[in-house]
Tab-separated table of C-alpha atoms in Angstrom:
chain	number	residue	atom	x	y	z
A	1	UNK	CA	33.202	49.221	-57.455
A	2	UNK	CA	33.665	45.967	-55.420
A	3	UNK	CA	32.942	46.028	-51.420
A	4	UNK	CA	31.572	49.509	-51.877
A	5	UNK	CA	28.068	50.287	-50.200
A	6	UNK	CA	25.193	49.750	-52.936
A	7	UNK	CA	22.811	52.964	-53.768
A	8	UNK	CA	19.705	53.636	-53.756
A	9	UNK	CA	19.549	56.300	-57.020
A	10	UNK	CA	16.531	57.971	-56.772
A	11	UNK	CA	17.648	59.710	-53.274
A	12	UNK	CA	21.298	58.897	-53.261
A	13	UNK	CA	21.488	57.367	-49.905
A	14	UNK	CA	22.798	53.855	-48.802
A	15	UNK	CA	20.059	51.496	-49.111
A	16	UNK	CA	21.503	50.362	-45.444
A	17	UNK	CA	20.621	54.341	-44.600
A	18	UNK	CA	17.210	53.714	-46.038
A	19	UNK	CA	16.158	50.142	-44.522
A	20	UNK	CA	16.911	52.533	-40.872
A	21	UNK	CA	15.132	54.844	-41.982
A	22	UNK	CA	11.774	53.129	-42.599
A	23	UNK	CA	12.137	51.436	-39.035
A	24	UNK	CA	9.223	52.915	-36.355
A	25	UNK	CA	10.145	54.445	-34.030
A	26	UNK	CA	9.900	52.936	-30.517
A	27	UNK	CA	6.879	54.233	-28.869
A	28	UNK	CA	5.007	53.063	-32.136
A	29	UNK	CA	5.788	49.293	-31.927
A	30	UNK	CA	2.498	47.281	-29.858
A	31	UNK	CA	4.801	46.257	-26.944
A	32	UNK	CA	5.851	49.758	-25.856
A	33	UNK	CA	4.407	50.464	-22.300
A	34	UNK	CA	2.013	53.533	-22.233
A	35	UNK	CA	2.359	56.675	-20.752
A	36	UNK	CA	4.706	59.816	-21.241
A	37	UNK	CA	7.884	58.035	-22.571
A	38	UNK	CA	9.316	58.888	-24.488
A	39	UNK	CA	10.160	62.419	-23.466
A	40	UNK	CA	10.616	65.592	-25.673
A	41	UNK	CA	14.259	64.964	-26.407
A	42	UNK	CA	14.011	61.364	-26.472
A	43	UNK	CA	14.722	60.043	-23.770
A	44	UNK	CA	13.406	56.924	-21.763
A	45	UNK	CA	13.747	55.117	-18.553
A	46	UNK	CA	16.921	52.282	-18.920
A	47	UNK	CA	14.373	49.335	-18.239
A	48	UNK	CA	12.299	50.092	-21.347
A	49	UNK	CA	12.351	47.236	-24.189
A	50	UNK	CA	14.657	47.805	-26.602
A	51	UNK	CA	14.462	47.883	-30.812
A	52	UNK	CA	14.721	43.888	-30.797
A	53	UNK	CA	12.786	42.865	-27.688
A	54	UNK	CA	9.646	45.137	-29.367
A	55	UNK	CA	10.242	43.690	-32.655
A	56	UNK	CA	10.004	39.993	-31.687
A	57	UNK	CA	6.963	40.896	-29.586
A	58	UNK	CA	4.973	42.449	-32.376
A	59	UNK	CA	5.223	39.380	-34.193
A	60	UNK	CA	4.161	37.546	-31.972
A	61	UNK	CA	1.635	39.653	-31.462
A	62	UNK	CA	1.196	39.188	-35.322
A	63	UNK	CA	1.121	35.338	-35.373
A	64	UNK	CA	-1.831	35.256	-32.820
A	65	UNK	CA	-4.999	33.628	-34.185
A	66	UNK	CA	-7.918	35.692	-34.307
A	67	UNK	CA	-11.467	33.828	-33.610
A	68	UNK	CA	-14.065	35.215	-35.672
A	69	UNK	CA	-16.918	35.131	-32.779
A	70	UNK	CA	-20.837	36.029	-32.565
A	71	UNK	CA	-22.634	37.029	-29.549
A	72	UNK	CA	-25.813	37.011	-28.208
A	73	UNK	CA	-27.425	39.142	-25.030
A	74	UNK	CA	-29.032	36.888	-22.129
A	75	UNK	CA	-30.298	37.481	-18.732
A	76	UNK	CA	-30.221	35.040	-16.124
A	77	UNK	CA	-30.999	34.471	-12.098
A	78	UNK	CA	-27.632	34.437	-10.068
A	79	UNK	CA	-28.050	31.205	-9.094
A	80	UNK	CA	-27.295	29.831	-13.134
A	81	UNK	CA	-25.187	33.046	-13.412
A	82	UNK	CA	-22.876	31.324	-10.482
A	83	UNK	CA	-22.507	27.870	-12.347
A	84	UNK	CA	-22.418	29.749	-15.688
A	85	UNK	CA	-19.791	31.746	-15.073
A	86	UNK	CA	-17.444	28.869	-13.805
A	87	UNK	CA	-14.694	28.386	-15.039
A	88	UNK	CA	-15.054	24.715	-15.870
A	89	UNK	CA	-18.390	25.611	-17.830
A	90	UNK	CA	-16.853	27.850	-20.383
A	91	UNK	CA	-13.890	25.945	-21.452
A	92	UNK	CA	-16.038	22.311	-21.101
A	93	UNK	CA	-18.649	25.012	-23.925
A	94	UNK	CA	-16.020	27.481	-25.089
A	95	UNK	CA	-17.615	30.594	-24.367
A	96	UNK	CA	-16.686	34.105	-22.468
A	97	UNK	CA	-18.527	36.324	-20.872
A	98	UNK	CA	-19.478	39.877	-20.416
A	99	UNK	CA	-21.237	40.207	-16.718
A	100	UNK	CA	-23.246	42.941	-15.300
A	101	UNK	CA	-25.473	42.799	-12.792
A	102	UNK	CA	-28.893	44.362	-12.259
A	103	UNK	CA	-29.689	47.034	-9.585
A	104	UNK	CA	-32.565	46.009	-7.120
A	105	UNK	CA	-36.543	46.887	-9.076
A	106	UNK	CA	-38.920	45.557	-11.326
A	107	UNK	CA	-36.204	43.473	-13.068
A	108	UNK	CA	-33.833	42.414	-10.536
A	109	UNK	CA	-33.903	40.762	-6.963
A	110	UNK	CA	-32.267	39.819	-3.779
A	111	UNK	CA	-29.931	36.723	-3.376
A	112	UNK	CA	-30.896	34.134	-5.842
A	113	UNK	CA	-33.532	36.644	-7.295
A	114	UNK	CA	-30.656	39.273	-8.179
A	115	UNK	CA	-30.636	39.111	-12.320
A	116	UNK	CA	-27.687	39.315	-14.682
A	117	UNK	CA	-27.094	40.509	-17.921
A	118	UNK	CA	-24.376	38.342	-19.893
A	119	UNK	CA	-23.231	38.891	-23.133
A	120	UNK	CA	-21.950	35.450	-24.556
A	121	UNK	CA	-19.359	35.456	-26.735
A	122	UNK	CA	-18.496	32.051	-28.984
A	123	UNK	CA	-17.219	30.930	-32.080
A	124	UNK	CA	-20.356	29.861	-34.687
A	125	UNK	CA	-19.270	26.723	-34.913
A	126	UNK	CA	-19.659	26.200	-31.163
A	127	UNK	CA	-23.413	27.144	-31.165
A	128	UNK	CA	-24.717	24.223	-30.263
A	129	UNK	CA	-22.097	23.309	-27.299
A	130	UNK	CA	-23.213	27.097	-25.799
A	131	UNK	CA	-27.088	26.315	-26.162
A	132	UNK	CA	-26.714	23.065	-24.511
A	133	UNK	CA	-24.743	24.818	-21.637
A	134	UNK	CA	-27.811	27.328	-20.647
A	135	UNK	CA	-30.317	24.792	-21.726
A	136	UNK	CA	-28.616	22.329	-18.717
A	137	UNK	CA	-29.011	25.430	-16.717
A	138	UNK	CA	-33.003	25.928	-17.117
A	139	UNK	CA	-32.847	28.859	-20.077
A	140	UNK	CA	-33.181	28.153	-23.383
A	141	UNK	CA	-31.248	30.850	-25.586
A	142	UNK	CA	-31.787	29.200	-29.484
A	143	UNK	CA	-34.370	32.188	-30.318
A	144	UNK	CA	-32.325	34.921	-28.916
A	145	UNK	CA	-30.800	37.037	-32.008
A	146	UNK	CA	-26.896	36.139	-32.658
A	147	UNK	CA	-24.730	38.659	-33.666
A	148	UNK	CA	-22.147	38.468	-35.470
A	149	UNK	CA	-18.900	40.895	-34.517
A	150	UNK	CA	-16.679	42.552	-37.151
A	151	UNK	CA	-13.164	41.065	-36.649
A	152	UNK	CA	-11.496	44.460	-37.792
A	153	UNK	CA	-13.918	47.082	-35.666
A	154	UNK	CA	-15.124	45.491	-32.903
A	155	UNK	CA	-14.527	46.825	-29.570
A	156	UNK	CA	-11.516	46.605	-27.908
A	157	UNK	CA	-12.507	43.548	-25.054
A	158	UNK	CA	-13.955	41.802	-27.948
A	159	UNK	CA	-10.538	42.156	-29.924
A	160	UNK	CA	-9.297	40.719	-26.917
A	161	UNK	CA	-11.797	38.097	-26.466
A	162	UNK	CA	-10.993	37.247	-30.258
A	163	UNK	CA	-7.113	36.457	-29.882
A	164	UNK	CA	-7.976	34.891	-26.657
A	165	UNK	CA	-10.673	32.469	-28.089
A	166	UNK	CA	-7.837	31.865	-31.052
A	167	UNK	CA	-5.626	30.881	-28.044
A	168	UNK	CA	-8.624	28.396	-26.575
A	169	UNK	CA	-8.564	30.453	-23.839
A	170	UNK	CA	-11.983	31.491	-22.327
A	171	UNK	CA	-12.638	34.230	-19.514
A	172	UNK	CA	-15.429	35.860	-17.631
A	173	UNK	CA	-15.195	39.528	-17.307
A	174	UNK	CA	-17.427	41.530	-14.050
A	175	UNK	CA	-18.228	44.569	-14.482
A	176	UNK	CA	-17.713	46.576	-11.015
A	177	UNK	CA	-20.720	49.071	-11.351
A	178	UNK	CA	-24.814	47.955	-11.048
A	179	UNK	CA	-27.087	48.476	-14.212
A	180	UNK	CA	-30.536	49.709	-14.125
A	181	UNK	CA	-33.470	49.356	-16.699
A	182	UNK	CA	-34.670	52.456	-18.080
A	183	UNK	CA	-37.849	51.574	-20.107
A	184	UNK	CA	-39.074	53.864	-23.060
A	185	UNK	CA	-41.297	56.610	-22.053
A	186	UNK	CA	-39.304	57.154	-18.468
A	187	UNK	CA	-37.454	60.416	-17.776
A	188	UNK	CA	-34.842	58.417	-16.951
A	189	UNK	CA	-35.210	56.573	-20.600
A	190	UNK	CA	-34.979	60.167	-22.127
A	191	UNK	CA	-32.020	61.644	-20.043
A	192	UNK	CA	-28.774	61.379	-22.002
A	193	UNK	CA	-27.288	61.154	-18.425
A	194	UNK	CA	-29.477	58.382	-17.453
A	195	UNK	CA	-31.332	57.531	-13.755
A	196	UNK	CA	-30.192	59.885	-11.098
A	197	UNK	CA	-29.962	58.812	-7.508
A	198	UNK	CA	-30.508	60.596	-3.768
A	199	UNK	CA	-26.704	59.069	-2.725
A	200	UNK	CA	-25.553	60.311	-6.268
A	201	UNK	CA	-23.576	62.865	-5.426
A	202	UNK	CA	-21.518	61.242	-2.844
A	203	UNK	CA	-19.988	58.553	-5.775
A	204	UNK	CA	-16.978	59.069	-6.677
């Protein structure tokens, strides 16, 4: 009849009833902070984001552009690891980085000697602006193998790098431990663990 609420036959429930009931549920939406919210009955802190503030953040989230990048793996002396890495150099060549230095050995150096291993990140069709920026740097990176990443598995910094290369936005990410080169053959090569060290046991 007329102004009565519509049906949805097959269940017999208001569609209205229906549309809520397909909604996620908070903690499911991309926005919601992490961590033990919310609790067994429900509940959550007042200053969580609401139904609507989640919503218009996952499509925003949604709209983002997603840079389909390739990478390639480069070492280089600190001192070209320094002017590499500044800021000014990767948005003049559009590139991000992946940093981690070398521990002290056959590889790796003091100072200006101390070696780093980049992983450069960059849209295809800035290949040549990236090759020009190590080339003006001394190293000359148009043999070494180019990778291309998967846009729907690739791991989670690169998903980041991805939406943040969409955005024109370029970054340089250190990594806060040492690396050392275990060659093939080593014990250290064939221990899952990897290189063990006499100060080891006091890391934390």
């Amino acid at each position: 009849s007329r102004g009565s609420t519509p049906h949805c036959s097959r269940q017999g429930l208001p569609c209205g009833a229906m549309s809520h009931l397909a909604r996620k549920k908070l903690h499911e939406y991309q926005g919601w902070p992490k961590g033990i919210y919310p609790m067994s009955d429900g509940w959550t802190p007042p200053g969580y984001p609401g139904e609507e503030e989640l919503i218009a953040y996952e499509e925003k989230m949604d709209s983002r552009r997603k840079a389909v990048l390739v990478k390639r793996h480069v070492c280089v002396k600190d001192p070209e690891y320094e002017r590499l890495s500044m800021q000014e150099s990767m948005d003049k060549s559009e590139y991000s980085l992946i940093c981690m230095p070398l521990m002290e050995g056959p590889y790796s150096g003091e100072g200006e000697e101390r070696t780093w291993y980049l992983i450069v990140y960059y849209e295809n069709s800035k290949k040549g602006k990236v090759e020009r920026a190590f080339k003006s740097q001394g190293w000359d990176i148009s043999d070494i193998e180019q990778v291309p990443i998967d846009p729907d598995s690739g791991e989670e910094w690169e998903k980041e790098l991805m939406y943040g290369h969409g955005a024109g936005k370029y970054k340089s990410v250190v990594s806060e431990y040492e690396y050392a080169v275990c060659e093939k053959g080593t014990p250290e090569h064939e221990d899952p663990w990897g290189p063990k060290f006499a100060e080891g046991p006091r890391w934390e």
